[in-house]
Protein backbone atom coordinates (compact mmCIF):
# COMPACT_ATOMS: atom_id res chain seq x y z
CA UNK A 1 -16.46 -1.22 9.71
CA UNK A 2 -12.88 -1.56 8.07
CA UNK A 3 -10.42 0.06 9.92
CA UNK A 4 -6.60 0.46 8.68
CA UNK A 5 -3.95 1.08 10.73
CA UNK A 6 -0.50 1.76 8.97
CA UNK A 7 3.02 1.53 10.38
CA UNK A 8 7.20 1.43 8.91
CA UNK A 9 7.05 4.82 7.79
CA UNK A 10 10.44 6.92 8.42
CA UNK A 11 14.10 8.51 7.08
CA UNK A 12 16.13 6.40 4.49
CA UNK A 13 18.81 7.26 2.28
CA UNK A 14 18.24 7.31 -1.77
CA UNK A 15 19.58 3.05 -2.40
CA UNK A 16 17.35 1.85 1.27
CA UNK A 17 14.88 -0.10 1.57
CA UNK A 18 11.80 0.52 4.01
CA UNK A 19 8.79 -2.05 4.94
CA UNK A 20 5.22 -0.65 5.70
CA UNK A 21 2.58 -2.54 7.07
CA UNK A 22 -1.44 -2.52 7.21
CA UNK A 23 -3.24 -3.91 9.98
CA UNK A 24 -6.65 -4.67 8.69
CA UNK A 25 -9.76 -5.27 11.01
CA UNK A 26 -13.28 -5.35 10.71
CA UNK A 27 -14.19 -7.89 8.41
CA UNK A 28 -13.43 -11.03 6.69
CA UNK A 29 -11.07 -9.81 3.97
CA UNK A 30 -11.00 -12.53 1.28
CA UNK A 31 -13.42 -10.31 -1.21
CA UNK A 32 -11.64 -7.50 -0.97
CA UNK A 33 -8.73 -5.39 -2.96
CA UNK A 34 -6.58 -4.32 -0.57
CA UNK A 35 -3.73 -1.09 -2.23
CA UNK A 36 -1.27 1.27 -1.05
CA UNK A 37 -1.64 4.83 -2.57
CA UNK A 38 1.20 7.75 -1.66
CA UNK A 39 1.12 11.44 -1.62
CA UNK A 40 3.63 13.74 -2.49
CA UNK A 41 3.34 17.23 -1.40
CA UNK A 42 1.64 19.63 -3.87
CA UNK A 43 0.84 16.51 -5.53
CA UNK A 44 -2.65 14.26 -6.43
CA UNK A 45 -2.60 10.84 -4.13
CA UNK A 46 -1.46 8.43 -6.44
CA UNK A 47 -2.27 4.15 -6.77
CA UNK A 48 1.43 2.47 -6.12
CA UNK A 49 0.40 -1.52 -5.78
CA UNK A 50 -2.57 -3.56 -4.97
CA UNK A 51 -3.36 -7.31 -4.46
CA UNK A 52 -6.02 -9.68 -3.89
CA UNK A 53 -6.57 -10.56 -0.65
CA UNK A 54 -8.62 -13.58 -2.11
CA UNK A 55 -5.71 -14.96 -4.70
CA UNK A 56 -2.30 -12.60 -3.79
CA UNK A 57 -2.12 -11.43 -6.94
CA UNK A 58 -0.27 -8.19 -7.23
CA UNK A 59 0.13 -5.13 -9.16
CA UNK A 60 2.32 -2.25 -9.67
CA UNK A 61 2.97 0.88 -10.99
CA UNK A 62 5.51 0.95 -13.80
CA UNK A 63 7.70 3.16 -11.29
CA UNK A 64 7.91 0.57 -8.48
CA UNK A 65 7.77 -2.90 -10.72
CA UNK A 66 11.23 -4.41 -9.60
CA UNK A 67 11.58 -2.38 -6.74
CA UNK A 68 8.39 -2.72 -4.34
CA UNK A 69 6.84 -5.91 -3.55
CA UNK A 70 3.35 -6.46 -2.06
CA UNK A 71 2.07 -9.15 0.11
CA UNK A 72 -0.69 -10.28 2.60
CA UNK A 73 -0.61 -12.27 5.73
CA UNK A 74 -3.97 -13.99 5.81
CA UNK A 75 -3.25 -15.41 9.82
CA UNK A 76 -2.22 -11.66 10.82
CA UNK A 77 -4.78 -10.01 8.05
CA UNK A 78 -1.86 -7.81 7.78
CA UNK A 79 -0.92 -6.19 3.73
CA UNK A 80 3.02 -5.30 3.63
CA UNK A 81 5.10 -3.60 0.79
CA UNK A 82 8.40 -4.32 0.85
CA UNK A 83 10.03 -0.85 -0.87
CA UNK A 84 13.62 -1.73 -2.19
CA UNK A 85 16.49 0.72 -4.16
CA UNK A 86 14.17 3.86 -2.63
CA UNK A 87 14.12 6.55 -4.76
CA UNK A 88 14.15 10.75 -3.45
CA UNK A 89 10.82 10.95 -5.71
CA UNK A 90 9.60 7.90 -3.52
CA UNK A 91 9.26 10.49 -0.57
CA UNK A 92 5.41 11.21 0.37
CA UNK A 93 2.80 9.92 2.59
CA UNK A 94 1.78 6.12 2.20
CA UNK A 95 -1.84 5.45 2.75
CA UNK A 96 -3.47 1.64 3.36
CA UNK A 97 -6.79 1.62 1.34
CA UNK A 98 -9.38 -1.44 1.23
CA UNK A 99 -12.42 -2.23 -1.34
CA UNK A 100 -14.67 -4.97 -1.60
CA UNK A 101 -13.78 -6.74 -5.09
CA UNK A 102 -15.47 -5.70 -8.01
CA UNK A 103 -15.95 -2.33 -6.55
CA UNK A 104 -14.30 0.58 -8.52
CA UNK A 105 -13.69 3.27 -5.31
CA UNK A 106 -11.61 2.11 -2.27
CA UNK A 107 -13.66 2.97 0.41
CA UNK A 108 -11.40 2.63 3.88
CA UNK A 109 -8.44 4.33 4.59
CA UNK A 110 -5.33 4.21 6.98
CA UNK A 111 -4.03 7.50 8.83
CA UNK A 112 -0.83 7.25 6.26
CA UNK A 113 2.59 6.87 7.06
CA UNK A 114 5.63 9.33 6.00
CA UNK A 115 8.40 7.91 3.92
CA UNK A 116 11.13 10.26 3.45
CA UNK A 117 13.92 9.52 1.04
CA UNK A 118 16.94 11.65 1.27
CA UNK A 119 19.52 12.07 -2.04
């Protein structure tokens, strides 16, 4: 069983920058999609970036291209995003998600992680 664990939350002024990891255990990762998804209150969850674990190809929402940057550390099987010139309408919970590639619904999940941007 996949398990996520999620850390790098916290408080940073509009302009910051904040790093959030993923632990990732449980399997051998190279077939799968590994994401970060956030949540907003009073808002739907929401896909932010993704990569391969396989190839580290990434990809972004339009809202975050130039600003976050995704990345994996096979020898840790860790997945960071490195979130850069944070925005107030960046604030919400950040969720680790896994899926086997190929496979439309990410089916493992972190706890989440609260990123808070003040103005």
């Amino acid at each position: 069983q996949v398990q996520l664990v999620e850390s790098g939350g916290g408080l940073v002024q509009a302009g910051g920058s904040l790093r959030l990891s993923c632990a990732a255990s449980g399997r051998t990762f190279s077939t799968y999609v590994m994401a970060w998804f956030r949540q907003a209150p009073g808002k739907e969850r929401e896909w932010v970036s993704s990569i391969n674990w396989s190839d580290g190809r990434p990809y972004y929402r339009d809202s975050v291209k130039g600003r976050f940057t995704i990345s994996r550390d096979n020898a840790k099987n860790t997945v960071h995003l490195q979130m850069n010139s944070l925005k107030p309408e960046d604030t919400a919970v950040y969720y680790c998600a896994a899926k086997r590639t190929g496979f439309s619904e990410y089916d493992s999940w972190g706890q989440g992680t609260q990123v808070t941007v003040s103005s």
